[in-house]
Short mmCIF file of C-alpha atoms in Angstrom, two decimals:
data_model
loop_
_atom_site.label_atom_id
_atom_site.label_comp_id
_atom_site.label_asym_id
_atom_site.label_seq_id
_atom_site.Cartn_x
_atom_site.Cartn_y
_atom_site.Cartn_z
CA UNK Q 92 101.08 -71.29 -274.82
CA UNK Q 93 97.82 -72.39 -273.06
CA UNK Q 94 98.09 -75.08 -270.03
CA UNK Q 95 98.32 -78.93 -270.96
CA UNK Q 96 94.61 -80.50 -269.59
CA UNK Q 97 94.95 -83.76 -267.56
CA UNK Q 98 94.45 -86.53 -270.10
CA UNK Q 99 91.03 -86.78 -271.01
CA UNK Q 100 89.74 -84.45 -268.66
CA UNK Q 101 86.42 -83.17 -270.89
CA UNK Q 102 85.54 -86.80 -271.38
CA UNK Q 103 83.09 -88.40 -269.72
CA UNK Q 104 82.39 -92.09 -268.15
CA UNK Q 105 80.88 -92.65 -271.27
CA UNK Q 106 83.59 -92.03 -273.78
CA UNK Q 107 82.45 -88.83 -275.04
CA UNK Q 108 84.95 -85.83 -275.58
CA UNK Q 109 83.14 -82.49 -273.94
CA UNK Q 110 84.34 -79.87 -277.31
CA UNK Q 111 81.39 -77.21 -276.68
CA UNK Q 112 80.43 -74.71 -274.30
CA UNK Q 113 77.02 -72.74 -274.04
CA UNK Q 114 77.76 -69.88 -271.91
CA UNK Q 115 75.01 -67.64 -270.73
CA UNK Q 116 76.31 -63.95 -270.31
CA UNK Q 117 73.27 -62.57 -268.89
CA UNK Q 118 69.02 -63.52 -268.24
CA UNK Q 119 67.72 -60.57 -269.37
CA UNK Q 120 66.34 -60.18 -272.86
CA UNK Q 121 64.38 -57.20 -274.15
CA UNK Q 122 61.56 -59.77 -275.77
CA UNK Q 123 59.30 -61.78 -274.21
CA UNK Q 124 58.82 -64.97 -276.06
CA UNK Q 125 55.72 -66.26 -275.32
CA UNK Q 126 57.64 -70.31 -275.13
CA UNK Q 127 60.73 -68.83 -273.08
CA UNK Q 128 59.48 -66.33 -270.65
CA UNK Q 129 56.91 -64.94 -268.49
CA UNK Q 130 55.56 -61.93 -269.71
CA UNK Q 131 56.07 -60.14 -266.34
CA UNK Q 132 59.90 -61.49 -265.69
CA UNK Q 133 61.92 -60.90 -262.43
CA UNK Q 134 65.45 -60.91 -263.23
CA UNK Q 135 68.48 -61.83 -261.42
CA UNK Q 136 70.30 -59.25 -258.87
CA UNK Q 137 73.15 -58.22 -261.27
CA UNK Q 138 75.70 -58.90 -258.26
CA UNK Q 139 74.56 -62.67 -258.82
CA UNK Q 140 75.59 -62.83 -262.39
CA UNK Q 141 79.15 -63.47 -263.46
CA UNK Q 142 81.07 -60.17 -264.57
CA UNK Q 143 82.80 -59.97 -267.60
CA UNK Q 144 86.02 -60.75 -266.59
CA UNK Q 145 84.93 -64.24 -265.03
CA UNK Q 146 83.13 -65.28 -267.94
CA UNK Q 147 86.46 -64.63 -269.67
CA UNK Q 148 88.11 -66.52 -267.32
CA UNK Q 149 85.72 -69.31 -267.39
CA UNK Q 150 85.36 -69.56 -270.59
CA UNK Q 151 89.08 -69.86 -270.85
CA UNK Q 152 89.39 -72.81 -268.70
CA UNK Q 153 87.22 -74.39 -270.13
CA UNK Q 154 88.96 -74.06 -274.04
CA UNK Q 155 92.37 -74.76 -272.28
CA UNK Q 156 90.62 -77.98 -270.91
CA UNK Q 157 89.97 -79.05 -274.48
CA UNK Q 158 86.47 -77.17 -275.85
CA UNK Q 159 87.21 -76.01 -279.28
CA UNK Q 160 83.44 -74.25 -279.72
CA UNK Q 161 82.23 -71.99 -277.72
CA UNK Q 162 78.26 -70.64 -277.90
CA UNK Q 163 77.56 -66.97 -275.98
CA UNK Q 164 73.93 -67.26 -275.16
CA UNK Q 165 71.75 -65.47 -272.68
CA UNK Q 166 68.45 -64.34 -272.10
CA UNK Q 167 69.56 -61.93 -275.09
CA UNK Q 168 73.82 -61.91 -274.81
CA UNK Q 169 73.50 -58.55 -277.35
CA UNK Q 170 71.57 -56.46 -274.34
CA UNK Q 171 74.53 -57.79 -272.09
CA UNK Q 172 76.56 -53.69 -271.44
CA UNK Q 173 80.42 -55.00 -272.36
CA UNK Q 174 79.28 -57.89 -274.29
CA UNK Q 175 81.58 -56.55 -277.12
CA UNK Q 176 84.32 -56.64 -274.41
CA UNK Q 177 83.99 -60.32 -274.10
CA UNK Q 178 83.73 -61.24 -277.61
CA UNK Q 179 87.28 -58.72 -278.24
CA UNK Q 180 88.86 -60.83 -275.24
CA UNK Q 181 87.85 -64.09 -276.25
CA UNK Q 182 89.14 -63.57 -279.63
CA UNK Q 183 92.70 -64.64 -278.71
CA UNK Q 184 92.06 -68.07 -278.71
CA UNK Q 185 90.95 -67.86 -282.29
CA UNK Q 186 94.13 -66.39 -282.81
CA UNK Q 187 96.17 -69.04 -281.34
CA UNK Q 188 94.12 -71.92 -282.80
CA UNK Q 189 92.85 -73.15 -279.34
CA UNK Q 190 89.39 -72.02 -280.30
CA UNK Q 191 87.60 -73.32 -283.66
CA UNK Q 192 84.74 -71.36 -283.48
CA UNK Q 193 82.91 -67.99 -281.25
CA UNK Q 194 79.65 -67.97 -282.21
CA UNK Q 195 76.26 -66.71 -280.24
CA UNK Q 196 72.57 -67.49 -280.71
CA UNK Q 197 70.26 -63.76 -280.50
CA UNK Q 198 66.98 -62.48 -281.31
CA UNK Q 199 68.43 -60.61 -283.87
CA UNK Q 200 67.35 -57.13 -282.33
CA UNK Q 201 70.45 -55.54 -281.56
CA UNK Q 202 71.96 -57.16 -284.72
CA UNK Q 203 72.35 -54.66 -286.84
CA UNK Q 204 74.15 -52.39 -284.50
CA UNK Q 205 76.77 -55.18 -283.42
CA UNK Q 206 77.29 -57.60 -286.65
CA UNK Q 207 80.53 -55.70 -288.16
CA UNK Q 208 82.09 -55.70 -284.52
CA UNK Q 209 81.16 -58.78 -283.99
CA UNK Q 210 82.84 -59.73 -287.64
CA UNK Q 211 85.96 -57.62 -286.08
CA UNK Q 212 86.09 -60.05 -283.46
CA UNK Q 213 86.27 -63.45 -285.25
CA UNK Q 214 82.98 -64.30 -285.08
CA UNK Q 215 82.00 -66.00 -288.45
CA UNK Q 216 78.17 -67.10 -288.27
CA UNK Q 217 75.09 -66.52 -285.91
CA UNK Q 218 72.06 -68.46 -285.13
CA UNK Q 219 68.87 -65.76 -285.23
CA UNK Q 220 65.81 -67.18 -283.82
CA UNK Q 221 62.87 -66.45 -286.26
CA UNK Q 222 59.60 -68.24 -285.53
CA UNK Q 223 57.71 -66.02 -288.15
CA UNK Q 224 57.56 -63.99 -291.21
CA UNK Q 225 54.40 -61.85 -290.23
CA UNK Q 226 54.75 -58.95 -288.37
CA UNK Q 227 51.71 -59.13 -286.22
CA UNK Q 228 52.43 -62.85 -285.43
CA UNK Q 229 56.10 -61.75 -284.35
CA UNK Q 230 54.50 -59.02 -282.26
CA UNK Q 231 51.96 -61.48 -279.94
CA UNK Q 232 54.79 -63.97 -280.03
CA UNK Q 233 56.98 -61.71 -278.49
CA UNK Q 234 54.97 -59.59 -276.57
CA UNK Q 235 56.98 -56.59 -277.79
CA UNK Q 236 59.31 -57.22 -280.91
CA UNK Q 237 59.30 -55.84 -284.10
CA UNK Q 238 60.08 -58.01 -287.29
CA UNK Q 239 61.45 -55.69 -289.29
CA UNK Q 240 64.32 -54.73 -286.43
CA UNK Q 241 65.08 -58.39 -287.12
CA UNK Q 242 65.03 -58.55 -290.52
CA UNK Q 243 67.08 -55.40 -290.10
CA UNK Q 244 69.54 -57.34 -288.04
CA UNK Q 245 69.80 -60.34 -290.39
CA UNK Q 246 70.74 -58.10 -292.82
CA UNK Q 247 73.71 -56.40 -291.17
CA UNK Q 248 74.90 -59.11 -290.85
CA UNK Q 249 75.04 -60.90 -293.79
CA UNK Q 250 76.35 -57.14 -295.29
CA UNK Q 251 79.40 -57.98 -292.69
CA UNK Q 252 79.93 -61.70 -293.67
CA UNK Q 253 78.48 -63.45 -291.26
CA UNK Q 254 77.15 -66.55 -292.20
CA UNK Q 255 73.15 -66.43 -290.66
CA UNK Q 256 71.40 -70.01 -289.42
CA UNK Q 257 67.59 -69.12 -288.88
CA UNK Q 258 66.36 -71.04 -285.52
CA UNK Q 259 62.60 -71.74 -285.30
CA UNK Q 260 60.58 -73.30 -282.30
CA UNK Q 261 57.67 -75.62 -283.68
CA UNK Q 262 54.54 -74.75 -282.08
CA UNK Q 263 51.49 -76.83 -282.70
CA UNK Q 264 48.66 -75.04 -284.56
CA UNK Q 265 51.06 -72.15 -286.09
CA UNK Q 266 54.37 -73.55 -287.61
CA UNK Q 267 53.01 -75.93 -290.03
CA UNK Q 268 51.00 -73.29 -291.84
CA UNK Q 269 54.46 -70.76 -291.95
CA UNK Q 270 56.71 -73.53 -292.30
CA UNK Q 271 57.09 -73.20 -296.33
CA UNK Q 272 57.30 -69.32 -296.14
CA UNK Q 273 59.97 -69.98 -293.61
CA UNK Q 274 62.26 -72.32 -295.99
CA UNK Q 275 61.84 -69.89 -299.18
CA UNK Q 276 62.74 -66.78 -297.41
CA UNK Q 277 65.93 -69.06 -295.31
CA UNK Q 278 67.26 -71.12 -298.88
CA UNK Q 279 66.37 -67.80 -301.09
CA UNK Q 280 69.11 -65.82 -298.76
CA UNK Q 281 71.40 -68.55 -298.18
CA UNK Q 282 70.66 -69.13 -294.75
CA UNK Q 283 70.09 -72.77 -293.04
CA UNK Q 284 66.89 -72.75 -291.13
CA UNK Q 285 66.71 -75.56 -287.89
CA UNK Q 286 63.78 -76.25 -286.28
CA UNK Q 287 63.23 -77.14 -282.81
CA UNK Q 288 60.97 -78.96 -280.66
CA UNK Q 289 59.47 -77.00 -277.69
CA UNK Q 290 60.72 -78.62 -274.35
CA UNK Q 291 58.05 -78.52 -270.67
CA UNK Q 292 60.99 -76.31 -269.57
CA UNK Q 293 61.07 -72.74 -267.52
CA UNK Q 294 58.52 -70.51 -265.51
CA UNK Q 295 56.36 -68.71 -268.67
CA UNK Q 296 53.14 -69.11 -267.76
CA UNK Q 297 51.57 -71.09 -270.17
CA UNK Q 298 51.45 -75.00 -270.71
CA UNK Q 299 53.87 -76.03 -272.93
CA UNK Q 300 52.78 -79.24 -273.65
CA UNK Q 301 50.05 -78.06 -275.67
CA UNK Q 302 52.73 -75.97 -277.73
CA UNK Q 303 54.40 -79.10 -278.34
CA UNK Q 304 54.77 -80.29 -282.31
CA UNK Q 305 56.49 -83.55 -282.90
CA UNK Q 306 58.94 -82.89 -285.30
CA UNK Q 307 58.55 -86.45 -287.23
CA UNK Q 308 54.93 -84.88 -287.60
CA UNK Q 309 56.71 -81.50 -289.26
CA UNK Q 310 59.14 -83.36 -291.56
CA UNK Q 311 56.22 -85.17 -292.71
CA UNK Q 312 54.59 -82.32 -293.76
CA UNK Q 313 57.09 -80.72 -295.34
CA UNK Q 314 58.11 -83.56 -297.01
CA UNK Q 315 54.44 -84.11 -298.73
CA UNK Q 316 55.59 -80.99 -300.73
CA UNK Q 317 59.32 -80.71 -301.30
CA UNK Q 318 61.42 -84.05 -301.60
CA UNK Q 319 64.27 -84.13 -298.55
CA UNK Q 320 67.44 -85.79 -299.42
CA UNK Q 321 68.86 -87.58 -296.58
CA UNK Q 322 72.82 -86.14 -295.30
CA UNK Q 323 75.30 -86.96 -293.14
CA UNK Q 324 76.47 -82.84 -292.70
CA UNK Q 325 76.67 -81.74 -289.47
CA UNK Q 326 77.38 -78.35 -287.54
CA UNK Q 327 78.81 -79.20 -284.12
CA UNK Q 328 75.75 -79.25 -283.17
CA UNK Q 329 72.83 -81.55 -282.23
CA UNK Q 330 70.93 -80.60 -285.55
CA UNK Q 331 70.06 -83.49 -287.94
CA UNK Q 332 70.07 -82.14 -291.37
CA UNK Q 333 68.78 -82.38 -294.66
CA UNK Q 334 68.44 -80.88 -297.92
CA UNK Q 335 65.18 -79.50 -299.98
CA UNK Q 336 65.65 -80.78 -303.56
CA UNK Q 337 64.57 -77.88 -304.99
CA UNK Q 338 66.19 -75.14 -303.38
CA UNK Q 339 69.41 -77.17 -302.71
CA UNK Q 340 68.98 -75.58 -299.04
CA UNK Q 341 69.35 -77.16 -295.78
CA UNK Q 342 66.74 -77.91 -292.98
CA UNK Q 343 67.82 -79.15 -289.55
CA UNK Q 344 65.96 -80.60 -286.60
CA UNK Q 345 66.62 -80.53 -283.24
CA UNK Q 346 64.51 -83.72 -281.56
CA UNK Q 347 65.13 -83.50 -277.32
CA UNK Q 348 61.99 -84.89 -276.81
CA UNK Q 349 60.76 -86.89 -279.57
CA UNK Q 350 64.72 -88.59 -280.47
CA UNK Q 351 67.21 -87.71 -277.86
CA UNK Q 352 70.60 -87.26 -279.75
CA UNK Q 353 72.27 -88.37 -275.80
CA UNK Q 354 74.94 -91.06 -277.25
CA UNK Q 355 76.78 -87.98 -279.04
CA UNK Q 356 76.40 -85.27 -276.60
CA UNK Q 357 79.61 -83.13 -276.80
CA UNK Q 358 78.03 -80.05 -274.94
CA UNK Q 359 77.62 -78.38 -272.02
CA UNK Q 360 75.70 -74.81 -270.47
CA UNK Q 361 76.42 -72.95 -267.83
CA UNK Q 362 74.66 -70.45 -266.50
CA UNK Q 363 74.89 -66.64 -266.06
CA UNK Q 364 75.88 -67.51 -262.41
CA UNK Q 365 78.33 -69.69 -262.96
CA UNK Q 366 76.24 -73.25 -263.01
CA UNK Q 367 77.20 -75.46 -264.57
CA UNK Q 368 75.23 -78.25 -266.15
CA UNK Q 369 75.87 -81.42 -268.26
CA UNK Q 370 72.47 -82.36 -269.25
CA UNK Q 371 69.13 -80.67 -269.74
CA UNK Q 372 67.14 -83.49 -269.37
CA UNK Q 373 68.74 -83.79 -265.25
CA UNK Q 374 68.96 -81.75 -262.06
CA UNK Q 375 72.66 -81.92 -262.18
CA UNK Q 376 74.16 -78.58 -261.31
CA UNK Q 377 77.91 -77.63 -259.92
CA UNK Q 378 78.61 -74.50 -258.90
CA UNK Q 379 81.58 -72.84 -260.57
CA UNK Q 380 81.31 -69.03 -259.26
CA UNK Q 381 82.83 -70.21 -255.87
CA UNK Q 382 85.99 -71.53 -257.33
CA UNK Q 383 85.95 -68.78 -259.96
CA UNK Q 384 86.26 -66.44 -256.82
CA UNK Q 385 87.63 -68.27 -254.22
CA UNK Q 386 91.33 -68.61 -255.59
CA UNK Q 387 92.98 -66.66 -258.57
CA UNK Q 388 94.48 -70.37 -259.39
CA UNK Q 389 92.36 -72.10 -262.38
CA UNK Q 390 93.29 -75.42 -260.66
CA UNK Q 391 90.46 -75.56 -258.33
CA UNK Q 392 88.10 -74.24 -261.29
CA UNK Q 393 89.31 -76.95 -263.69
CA UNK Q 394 89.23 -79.99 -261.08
CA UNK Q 395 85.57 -78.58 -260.39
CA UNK Q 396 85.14 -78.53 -264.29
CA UNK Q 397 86.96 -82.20 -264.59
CA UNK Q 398 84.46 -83.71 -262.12
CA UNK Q 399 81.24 -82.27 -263.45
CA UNK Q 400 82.18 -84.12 -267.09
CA UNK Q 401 83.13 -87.17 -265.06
CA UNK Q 402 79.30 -87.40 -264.19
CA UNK Q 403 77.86 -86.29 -266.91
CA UNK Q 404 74.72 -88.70 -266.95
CA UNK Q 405 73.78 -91.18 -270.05
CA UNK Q 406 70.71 -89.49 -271.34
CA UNK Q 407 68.11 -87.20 -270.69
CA UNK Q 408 64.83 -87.89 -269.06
CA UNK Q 409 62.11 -85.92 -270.54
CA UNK Q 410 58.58 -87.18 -270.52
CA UNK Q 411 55.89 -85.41 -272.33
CA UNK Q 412 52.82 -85.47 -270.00
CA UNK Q 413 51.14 -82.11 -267.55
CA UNK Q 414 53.29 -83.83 -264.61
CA UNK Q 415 56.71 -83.88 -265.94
CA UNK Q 416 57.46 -80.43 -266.30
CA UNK Q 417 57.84 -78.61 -262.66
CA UNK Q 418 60.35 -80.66 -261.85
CA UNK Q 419 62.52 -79.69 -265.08
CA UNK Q 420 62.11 -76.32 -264.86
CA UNK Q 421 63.96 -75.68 -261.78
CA UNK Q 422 67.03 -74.71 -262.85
CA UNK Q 423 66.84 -73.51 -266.51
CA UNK Q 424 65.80 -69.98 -265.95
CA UNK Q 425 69.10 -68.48 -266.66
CA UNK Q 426 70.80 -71.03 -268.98
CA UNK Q 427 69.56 -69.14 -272.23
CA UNK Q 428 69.17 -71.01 -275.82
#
């Protein structure tokens, strides 16, 4: 039987319940998206990074606390060596019921070796980022990937019966000319496809603002050509969805910049090393590797946990303009997608 929380210990001042974790196994990846990371990256000391028995152990505070979903992320969590460990451990809670969901966002390149293990595990669907359908377009986006190892991946998985949600970053100049290729290759395969705005955030080496497409601008567009229906169906997460008449198919959209989606926030990240943080948009940051390996006791960890919710701020603060962004990036680095 898992530990009783203190009462309402993943809510915040504000009244909302704290239900799902992003944890970030790792920083590396073996792309280098051209929106995420620099092309020449310097990753972290692997002694800095939490092993895989403390992001069990987090993890599993945290779902005793009260989070029912919980999101493996990296960098690339599939490059992580013992990621399959994790997943195997963390399945228990699925058994018990504590856990509704273990899920993971990926690039999709190590898919296709992983997706029947990961099936094994409990894991029912995966988000596979996918900003393009042409090869050489995937190639100078990622500065070293090959689309058909994705497509490869997305496969597998589907084979294993995993249910696939296709993530795509809107980039000004590029996306709205894709965009319909995107949604007939997503709704003819049964996948959802989400796309998201690109945020001023992270050392890549390029300005981001002039990446940056509204996403009102990208319904709009879409919209000109295939007639949305308006829905209430959500995922857990902060996707606003709806469906393309024709194709009966859904589209989400994830708006941090352009509509902040702050008054239901029921998430979290935390970082490879053990940061945790409550809001993107802030510079809030507690530091959970100290009481991870300070004490073999959880209550420290929790209480540390309990407090970090308690200030959880309102809202996010992002401003698009060239002086905004430094001061974000600071510590996103290593909190993955």
């Amino acid at each position: 039987m898992r530990p009783s929380p203190a009462p309402c210990a993943m809510a915040d001042l504000f009244g909302r319940r704290i239900t799902y974790l992003r944890l970030s196994v790792t920083d590396r990846c073996d792309l280098r998206c051209v929106y995420c990371m620099a092309e020449d990256m310097t990753f972290l000391p692997r002694d800095q990074v939490l092993s895989i028995e403390e992001l069990d152990r987090l993890a599993s505070a945290f779902i005793a606390m009260g989070v029912t979903k919980l999101r493996l992320t990296g960098g690339e969590p599939l490059v992580r060596k013992g990621i399959l460990d994790l997943f195997a451990g963390l399945s228990r809670h699925l058994s018990c019921g504590a856990l509704k969901e273990l899920t993971l966002t990926t690039n999709g390149t190590q898919l296709a070796r992983h997706a029947q293990a990961l099936a094994q595990c409990g894991v029912k669907r995966v988000n596979v980022s996918l900003d393009t359908l042409d090869a050489a377009r995937f190639r100078a986006l990622t500065r070293r990937g090959t689309l058909g190892q994705v497509m490869e991946g997305i496969g597998a998985a589907q084979e294993a019966g995993l249910k696939v949600k296709l993530n795509a970053v809107a980039l000004a100049g590029s996306t709205e000319h894709e965009v319909f290729d995107l949604i007939a290759f997503a709704h003819g395969r049964g996948m959802d496809l989400t796309f998201i705005e690109t945020m001023p955030l992270g050392d890549v080496g390029v300005d981001r603002i002039d990446q940056y497409l509204p996403l009102d601008r990208l319904r709009a567009h879409i919209a000109a050509r295939l007639p949305l229906l308006e829905t209430s169906e959500r995922t857990g997460g902060p996707a606003r969805y709806v469906r393309v008449a024709q194709t009966g198919g859904r589209i989400g959209f994830i708006t941090p910049m352009s509509h902040s989606f702050c008054e239901s926030c029921n998430r979290v990240r935390v970082s490879a090393t053990g940061v945790l943080h409550t809001c993107l948009g802030q510079e809030d940051a507690c530091d959970l590797k100290a009481p991870l390996r300070a004490s073999p006791d959880d209550g420290p960890l929790q209480a540390a946990i309990a407090g970090a919710i308690r200030a959880k701020p309102r809202g996010h603060d992002f401003v698009i303009d060239r002086g905004g962004a430094p001061a974000l990036a600071r510590h996103m680095s290593a909190l993955g997608g």
